[in-house]
mmCIF file of C-alpha atoms and ligand atoms in Angstrom:
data_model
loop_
_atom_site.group_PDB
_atom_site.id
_atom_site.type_symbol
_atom_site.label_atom_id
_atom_site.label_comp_id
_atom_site.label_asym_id
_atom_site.label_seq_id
_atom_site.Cartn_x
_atom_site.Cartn_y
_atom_site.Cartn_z
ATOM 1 C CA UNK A 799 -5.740 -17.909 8.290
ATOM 2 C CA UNK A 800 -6.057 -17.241 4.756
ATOM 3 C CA UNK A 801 -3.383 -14.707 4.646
ATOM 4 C CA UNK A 802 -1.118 -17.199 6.443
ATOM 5 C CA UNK A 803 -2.077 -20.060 3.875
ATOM 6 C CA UNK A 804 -1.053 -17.385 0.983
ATOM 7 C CA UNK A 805 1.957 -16.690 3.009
ATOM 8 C CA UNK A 806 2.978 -20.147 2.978
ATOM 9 C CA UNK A 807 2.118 -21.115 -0.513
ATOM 10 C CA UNK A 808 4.052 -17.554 -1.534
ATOM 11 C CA UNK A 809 6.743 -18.713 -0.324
ATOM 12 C CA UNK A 810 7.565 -22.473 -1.693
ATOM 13 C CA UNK A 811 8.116 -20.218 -4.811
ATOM 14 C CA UNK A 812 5.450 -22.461 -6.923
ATOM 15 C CA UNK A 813 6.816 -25.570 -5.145
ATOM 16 C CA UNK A 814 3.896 -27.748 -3.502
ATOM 17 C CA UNK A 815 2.865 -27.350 -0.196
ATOM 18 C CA UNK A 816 0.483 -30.592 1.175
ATOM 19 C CA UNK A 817 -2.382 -30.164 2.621
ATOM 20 C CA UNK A 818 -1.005 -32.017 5.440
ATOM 21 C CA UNK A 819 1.521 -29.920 6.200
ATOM 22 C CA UNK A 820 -0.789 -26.895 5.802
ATOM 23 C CA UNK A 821 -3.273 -28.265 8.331
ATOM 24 C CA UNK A 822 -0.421 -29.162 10.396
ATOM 25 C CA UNK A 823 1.605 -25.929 10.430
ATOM 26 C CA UNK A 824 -1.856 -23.796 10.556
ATOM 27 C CA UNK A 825 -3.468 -26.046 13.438
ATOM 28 C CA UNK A 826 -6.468 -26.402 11.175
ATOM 29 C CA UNK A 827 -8.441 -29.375 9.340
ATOM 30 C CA UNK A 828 -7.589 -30.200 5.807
ATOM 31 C CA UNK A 829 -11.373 -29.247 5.110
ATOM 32 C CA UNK A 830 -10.721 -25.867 6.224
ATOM 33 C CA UNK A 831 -7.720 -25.694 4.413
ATOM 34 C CA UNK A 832 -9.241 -26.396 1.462
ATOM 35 C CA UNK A 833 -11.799 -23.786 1.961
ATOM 36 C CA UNK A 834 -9.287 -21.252 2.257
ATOM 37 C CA UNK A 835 -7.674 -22.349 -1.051
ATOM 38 C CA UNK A 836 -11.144 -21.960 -2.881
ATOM 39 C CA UNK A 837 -11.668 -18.442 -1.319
ATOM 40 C CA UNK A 838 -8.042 -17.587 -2.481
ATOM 41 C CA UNK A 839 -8.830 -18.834 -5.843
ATOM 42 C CA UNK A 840 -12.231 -17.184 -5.775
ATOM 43 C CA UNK A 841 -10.912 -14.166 -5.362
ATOM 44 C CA UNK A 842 -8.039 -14.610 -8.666
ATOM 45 C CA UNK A 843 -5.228 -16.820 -7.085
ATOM 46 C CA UNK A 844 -4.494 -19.575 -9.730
ATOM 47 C CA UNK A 845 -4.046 -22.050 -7.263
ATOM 48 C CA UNK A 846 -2.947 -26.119 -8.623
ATOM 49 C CA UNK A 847 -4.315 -28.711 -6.391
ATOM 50 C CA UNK A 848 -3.211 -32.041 -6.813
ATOM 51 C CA UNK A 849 -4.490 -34.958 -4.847
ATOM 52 C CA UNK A 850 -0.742 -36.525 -3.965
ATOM 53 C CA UNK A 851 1.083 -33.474 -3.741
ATOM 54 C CA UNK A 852 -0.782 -30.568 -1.831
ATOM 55 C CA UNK A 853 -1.266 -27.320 -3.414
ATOM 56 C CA UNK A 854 0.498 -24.940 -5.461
ATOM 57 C CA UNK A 855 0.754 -21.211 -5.985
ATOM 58 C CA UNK A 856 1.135 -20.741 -9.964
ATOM 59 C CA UNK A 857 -0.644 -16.915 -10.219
ATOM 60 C CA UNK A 858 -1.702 -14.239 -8.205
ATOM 61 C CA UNK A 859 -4.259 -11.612 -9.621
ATOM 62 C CA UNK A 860 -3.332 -8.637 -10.667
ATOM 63 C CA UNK A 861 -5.793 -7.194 -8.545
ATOM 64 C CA UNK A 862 -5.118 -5.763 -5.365
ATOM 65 C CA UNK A 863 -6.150 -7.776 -2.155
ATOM 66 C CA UNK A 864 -6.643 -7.829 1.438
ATOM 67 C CA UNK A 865 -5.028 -11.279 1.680
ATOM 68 C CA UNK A 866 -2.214 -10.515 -0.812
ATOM 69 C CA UNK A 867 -0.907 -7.485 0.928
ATOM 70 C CA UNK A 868 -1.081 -8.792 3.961
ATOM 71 C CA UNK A 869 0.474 -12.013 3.378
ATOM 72 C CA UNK A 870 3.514 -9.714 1.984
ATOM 73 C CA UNK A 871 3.872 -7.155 4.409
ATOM 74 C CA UNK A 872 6.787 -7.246 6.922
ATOM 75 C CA UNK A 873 5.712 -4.157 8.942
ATOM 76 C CA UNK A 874 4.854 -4.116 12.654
ATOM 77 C CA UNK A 875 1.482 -1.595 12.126
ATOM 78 C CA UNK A 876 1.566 0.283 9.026
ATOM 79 C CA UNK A 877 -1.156 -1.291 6.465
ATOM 80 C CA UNK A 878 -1.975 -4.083 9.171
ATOM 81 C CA UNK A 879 -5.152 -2.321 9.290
ATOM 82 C CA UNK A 880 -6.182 -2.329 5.850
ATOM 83 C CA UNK A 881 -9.379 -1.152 3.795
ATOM 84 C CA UNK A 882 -9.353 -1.617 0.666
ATOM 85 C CA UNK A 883 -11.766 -0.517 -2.124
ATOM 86 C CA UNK A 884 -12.548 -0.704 -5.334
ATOM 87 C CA UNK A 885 -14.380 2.369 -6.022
ATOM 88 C CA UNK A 886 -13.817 5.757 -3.754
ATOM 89 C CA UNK A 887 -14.071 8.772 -3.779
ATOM 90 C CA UNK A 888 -10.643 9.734 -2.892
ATOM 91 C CA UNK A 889 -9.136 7.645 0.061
ATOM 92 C CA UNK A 890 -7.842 10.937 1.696
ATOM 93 C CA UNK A 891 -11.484 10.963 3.279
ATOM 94 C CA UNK A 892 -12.124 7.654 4.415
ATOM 95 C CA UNK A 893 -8.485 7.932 6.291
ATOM 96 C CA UNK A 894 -9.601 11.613 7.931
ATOM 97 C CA UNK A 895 -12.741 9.909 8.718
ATOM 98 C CA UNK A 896 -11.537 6.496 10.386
ATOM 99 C CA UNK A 897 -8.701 8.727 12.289
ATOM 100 C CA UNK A 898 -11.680 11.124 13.282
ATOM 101 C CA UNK A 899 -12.966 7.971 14.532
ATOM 102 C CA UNK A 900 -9.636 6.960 16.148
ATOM 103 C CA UNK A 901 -8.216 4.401 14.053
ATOM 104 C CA UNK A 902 -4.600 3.793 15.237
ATOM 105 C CA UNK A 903 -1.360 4.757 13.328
ATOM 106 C CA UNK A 904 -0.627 2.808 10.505
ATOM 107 C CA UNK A 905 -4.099 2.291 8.942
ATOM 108 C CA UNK A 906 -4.236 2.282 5.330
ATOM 109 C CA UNK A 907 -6.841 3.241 3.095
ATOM 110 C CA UNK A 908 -6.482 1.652 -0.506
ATOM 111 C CA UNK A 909 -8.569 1.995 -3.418
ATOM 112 C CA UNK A 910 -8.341 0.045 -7.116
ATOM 113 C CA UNK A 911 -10.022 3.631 -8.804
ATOM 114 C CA UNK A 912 -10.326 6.966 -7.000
ATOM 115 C CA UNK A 913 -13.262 8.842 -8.742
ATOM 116 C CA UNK A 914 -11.752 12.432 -7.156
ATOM 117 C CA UNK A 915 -8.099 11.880 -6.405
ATOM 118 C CA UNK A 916 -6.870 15.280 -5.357
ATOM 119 C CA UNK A 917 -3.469 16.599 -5.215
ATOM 120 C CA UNK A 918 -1.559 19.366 -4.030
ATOM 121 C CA UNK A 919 -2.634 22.785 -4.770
ATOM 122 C CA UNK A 920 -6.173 21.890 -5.350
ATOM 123 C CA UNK A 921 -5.260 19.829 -8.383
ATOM 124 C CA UNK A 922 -6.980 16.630 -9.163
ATOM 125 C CA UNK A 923 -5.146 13.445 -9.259
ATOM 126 C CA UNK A 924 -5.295 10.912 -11.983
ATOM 127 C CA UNK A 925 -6.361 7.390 -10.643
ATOM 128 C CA UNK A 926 -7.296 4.997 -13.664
ATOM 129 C CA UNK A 927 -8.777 1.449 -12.224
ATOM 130 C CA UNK A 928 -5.791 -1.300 -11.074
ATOM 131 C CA UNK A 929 -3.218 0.884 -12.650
ATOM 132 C CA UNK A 930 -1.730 2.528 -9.956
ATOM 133 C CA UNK A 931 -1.283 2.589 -6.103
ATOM 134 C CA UNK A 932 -3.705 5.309 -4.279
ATOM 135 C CA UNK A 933 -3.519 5.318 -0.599
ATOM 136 C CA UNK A 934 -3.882 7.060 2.388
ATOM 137 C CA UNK A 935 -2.301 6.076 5.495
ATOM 138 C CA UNK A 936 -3.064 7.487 8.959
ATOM 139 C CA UNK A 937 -0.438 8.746 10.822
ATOM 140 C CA UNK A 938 0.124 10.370 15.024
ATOM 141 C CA UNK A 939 3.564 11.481 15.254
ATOM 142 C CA UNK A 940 2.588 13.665 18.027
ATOM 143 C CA UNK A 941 4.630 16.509 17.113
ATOM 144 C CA UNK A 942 4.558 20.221 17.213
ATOM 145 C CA UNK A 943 2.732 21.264 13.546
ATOM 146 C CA UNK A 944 5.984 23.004 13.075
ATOM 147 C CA UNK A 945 6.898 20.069 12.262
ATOM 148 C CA UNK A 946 4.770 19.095 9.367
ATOM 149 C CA UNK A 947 6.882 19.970 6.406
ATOM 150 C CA UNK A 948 9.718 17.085 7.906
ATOM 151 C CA UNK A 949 6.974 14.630 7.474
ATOM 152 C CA UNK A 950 6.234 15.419 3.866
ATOM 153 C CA UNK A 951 9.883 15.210 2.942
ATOM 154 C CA UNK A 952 10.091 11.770 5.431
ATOM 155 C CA UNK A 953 6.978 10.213 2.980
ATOM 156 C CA UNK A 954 9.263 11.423 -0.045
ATOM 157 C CA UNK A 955 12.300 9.934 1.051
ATOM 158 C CA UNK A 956 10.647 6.641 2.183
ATOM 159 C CA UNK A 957 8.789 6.153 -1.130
ATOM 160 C CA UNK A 958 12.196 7.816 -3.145
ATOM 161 C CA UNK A 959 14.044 4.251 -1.413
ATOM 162 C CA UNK A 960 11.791 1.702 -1.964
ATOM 163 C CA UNK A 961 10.644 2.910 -5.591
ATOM 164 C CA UNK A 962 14.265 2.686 -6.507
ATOM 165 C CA UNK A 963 14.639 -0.232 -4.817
ATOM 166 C CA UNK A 964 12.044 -1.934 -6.819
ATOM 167 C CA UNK A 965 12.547 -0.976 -10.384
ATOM 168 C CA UNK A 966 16.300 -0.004 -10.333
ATOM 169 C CA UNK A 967 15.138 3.065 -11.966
ATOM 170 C CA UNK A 968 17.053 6.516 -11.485
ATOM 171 C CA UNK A 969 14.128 8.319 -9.903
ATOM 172 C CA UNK A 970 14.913 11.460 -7.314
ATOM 173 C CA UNK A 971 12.904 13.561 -5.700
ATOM 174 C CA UNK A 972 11.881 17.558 -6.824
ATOM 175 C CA UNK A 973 11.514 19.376 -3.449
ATOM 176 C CA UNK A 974 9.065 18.995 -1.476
ATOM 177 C CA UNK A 975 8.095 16.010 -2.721
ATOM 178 C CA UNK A 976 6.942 15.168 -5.985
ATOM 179 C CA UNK A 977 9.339 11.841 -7.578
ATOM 180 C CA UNK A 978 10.700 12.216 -11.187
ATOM 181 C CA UNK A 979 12.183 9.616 -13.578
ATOM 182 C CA UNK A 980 13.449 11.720 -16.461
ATOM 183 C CA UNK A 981 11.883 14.986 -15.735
ATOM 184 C CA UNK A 982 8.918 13.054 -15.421
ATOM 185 C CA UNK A 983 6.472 13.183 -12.249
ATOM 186 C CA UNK A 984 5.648 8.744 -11.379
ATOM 187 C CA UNK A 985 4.418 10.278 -8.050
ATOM 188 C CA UNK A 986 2.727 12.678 -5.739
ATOM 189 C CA UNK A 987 2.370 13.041 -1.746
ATOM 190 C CA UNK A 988 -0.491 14.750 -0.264
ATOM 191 C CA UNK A 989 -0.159 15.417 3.413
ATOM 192 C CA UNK A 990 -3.345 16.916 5.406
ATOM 193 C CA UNK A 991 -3.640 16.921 8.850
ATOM 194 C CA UNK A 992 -5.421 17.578 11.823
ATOM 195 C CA UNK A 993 -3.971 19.883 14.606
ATOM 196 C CA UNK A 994 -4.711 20.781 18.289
ATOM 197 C CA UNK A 995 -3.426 23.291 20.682
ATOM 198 C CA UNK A 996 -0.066 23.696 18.515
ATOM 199 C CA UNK A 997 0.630 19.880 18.409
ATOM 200 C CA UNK A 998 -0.459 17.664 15.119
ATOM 201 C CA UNK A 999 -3.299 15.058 16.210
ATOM 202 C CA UNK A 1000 -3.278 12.996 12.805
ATOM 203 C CA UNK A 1001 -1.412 13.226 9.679
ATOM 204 C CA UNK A 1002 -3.304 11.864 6.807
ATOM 205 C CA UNK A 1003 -0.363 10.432 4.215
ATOM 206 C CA UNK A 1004 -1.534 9.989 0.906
ATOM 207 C CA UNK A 1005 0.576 8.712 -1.864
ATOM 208 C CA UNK A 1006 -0.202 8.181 -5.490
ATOM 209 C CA UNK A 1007 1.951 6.237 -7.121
ATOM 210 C CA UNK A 1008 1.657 5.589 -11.316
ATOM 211 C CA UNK A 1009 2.735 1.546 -11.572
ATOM 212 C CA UNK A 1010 1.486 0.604 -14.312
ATOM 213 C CA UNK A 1011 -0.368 3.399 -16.408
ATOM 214 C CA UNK A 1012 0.228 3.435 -20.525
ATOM 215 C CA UNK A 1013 0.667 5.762 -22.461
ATOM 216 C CA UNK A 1014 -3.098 6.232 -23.497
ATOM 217 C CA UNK A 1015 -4.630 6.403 -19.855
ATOM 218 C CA UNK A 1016 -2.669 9.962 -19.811
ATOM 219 C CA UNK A 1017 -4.622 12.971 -20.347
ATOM 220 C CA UNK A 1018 -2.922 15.291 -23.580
ATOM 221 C CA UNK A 1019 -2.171 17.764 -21.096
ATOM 222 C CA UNK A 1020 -0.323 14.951 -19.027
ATOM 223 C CA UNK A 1021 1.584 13.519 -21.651
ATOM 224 C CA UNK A 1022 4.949 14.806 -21.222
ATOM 225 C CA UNK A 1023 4.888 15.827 -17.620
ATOM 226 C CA UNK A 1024 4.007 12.816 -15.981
ATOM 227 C CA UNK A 1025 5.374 9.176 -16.484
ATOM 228 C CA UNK A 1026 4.431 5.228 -15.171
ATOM 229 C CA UNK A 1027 6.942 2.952 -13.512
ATOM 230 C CA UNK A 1028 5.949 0.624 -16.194
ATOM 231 C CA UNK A 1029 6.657 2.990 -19.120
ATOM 232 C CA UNK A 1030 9.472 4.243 -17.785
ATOM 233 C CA UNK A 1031 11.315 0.884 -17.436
ATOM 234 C CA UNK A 1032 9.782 -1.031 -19.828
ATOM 235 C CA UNK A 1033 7.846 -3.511 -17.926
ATOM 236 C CA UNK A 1034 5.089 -4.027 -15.292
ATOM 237 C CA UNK A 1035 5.119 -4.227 -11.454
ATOM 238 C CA UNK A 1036 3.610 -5.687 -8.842
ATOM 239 C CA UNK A 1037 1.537 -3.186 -6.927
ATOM 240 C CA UNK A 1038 1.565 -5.649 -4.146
ATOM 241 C CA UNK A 1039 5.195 -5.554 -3.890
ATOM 242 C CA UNK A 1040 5.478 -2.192 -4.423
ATOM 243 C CA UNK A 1041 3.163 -0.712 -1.479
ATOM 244 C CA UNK A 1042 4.626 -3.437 0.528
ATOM 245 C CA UNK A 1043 8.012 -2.044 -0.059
ATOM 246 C CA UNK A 1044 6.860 1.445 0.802
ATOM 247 C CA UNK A 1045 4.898 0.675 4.064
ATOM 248 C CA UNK A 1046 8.154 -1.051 5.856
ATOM 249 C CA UNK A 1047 10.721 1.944 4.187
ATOM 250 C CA UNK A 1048 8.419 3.957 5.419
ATOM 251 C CA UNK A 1049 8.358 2.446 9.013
ATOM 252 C CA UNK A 1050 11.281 2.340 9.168
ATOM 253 C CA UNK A 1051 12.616 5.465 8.361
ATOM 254 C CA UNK A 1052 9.346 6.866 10.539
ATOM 255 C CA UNK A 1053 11.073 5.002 13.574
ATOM 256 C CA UNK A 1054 14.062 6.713 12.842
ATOM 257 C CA UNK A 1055 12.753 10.023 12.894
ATOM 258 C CA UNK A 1056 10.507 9.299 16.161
ATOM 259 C CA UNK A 1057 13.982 8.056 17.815
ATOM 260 C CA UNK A 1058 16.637 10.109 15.913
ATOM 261 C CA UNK A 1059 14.818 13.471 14.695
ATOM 262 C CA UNK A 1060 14.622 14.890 11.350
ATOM 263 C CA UNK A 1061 18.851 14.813 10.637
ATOM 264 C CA UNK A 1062 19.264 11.450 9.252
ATOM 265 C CA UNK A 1063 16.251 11.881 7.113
ATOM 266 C CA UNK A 1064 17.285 15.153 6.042
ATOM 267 C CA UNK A 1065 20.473 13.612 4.902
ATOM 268 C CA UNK A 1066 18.862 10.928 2.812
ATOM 269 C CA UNK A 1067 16.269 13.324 0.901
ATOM 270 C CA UNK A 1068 19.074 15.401 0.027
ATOM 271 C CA UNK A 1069 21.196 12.364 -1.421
ATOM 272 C CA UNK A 1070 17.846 11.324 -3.462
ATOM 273 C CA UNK A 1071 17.442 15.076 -4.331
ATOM 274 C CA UNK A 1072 17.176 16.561 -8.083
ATOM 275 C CA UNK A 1073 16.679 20.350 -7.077
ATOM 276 C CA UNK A 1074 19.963 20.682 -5.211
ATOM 277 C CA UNK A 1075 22.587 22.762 -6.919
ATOM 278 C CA UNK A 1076 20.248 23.901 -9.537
ATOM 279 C CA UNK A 1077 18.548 27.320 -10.243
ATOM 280 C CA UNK A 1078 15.283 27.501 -9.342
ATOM 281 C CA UNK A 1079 11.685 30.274 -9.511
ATOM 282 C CA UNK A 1080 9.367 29.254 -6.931
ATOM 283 C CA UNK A 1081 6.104 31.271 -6.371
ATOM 284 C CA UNK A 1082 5.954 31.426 -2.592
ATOM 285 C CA UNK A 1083 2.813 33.234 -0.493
ATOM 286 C CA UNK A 1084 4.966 35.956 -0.218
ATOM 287 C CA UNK A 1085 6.141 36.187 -3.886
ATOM 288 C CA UNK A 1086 8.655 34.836 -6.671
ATOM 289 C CA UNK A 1087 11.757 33.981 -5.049
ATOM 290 C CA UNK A 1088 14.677 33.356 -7.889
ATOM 291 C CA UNK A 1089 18.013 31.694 -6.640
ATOM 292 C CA UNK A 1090 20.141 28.032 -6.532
ATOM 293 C CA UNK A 1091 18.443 25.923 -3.714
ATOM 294 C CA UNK A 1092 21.741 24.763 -1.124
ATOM 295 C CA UNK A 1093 19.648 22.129 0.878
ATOM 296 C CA UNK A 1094 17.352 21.752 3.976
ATOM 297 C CA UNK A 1095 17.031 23.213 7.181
ATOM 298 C CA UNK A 1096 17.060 21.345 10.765
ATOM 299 C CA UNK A 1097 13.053 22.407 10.273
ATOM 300 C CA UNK A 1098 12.140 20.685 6.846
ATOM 301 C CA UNK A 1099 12.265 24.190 4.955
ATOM 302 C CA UNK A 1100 14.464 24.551 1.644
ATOM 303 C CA UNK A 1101 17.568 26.928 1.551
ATOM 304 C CA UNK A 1102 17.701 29.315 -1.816
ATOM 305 C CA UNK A 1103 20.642 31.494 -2.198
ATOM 306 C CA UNK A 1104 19.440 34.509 -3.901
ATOM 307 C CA UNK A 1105 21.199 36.705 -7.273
ATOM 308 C CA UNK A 1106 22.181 39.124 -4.072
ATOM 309 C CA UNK A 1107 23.642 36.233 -2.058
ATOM 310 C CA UNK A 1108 21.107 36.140 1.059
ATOM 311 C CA UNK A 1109 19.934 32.906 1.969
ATOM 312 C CA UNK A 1110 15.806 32.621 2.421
ATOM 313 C CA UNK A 1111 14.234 29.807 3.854
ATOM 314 C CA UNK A 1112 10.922 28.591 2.155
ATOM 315 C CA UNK A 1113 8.677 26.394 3.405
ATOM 316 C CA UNK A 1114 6.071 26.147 0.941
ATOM 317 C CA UNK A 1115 5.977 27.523 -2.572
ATOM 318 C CA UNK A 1116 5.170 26.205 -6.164
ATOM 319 C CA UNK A 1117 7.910 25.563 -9.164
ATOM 320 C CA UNK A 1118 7.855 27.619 -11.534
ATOM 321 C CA UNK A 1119 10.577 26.605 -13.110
HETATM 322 C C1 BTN B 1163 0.310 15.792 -5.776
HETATM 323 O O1 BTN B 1163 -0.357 16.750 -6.172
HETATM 324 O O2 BTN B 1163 1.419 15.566 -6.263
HETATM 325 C C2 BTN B 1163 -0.211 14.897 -4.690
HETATM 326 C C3 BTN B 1163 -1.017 13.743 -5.212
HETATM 327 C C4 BTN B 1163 -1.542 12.800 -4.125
HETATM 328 C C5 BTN B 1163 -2.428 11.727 -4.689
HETATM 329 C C6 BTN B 1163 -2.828 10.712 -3.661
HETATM 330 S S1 BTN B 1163 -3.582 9.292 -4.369
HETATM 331 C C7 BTN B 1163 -4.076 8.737 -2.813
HETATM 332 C C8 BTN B 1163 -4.517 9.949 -2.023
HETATM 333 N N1 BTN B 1163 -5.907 10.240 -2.289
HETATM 334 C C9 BTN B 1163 -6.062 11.393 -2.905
HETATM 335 O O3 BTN B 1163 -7.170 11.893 -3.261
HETATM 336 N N2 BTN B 1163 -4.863 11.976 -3.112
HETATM 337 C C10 BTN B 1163 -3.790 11.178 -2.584
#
């Protein structure tokens, strides 16, 4: 009810909605109605009430909420199970937990701070209070675990869209997955998952995304390899917007791959691809491999052609340069 009430006060655009019409259209009393209105403002909603006109939406918090995001989302299931948090750990283990406990696809784990973000490689993950996005989004695909590097590049491509999208930045995507605006990193995907008898049982997504970080909430070491949304375009966004944009991109381009298989998705993280065409060291398990990357596989893996013109597949390595 509340997220409805948001929902229709959102979208008057600031205009005045009566409470009238909002008891009307919601099938509730005007008492409850205005209940709902003090919760929303409770909870950092500037909300104008007026006796003769109704209500008014002039400010939304810039803190993330239940309501907010739900009120915004256009998805069928992803995020429409939502926990969010203010403090956690890292939100990677509260989604392996509730898919442990069988939480269906789509539910999202968000957190305002993660105290021990973790990346890729066993890095940690910056994740400064209300700055950024952190969340972790359960997934089943129900496909063979062959099949796991395709979903990492599907998360890239899906946030790759609606990032772009958003800020009209130029941002593209450094295989597997990390996103870049200038050279810079805005972004990094974390996929761990759960497998049994050959097949993947849950995918855990998670996806850190840098809105709205400054310059000082960057570590020295940080400084020139990583980058915010916000300093990279010169203003702020709203996170609200922005993991709404991602959840239905993502769905969509997840309902795609569930109906279509990995080629159309293949041919979009290519398009949004900076390591095409370009030299490129990566350290794989097996050693340094030194060539020009050509592309993708059918399987997710990335084609190098090497100084002695052989082509090798890799399907997981580190840049080295
Ligand atoms: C990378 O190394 O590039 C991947 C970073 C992934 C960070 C996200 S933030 C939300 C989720 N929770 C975590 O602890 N990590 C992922």
């Amino acid at each position: 009810m509340k997220e409805q009430l948001l929902k229709m006060l959102a979208e008057r655009e600031g205009a005045f909605v009566s409470g009238e019409e909002a008891s009307r259209l919601l099938g509730v009393s005007r008492t409850a109605v205005w209940k709902q209105i003090r919760r929303l403002m409770e909870e950092g909603y500037t909300i104008e009430a007026c006796r003769n006109r109704g209500y008014r939406l002039a400010g939304s918090p810039d803190r993330l909420t239940a309501a907010g995001l739900l009120s915004r989302l256009r998805t069928t299931s992803f995020g429409r199970t939502l926990h969010l948090f203010d403090e956690v750990g890292s939100t990677q283990d509260i989604a392996k937990r509730l898919a442990e406990e069988g939480a269906p696809e789509g539910t999202l784990v968000i957190a305002e701070l993660q105290t021990s973000g973790r990346g890729r490689m066993g890095r940690s993950w910056l994740s400064p209070k209300g700055k950024g996005l952190w969340m972790s989004l359960v997934l089943r695909p129900d496909v063979p675990v062959l099949c796991t590097p395709q979903l990492t590049l599907l998360v890239a491509a899906a946030l790759c869209r609606s990032l772009r999208r958003q800020t009209g930045l130029d941002i593209g995507i450094k295989w597997p997955n990390d996103l870049l605006v200038g050279g810079r990193k805005i972004s990094g995907i974390l996929l761990e998952s759960s497998a049994e008898e050959e097949r993947l049982r849950h995918v855990i997504a998670g996806v850190g995304v840098s809105v709205n970080l400054e310059p000082d909430d960057y570590p020295p070491e940080l400084k020139d390899k990583a980058v915010s949304l916000r300093m990279a375009a010169g203003r702020s966004f709203d996170r609200t917007e922005t993991a709404a944009l991602f959840l239905e991109s993502l769905e969509e381009l997840y309902g795609i791959y569930r109906r279509d298989g990995f080629g159309p998705i293949r041919l979009l993280w290519e398009a949004y691809s900076v390591t095409l065409g370009r030299p490129a060291v990566l350290k794989t398990p097996d050693g340094m491999v030194e060539g020009v990357a050509l592309g993708l596989t059918a399987h997710g893996a990335l084609r190098v052609r090497t100084a002695d013109g052989s082509e090798r597949e890799i399907f997981s390595a580190e840049f080295v340069s």
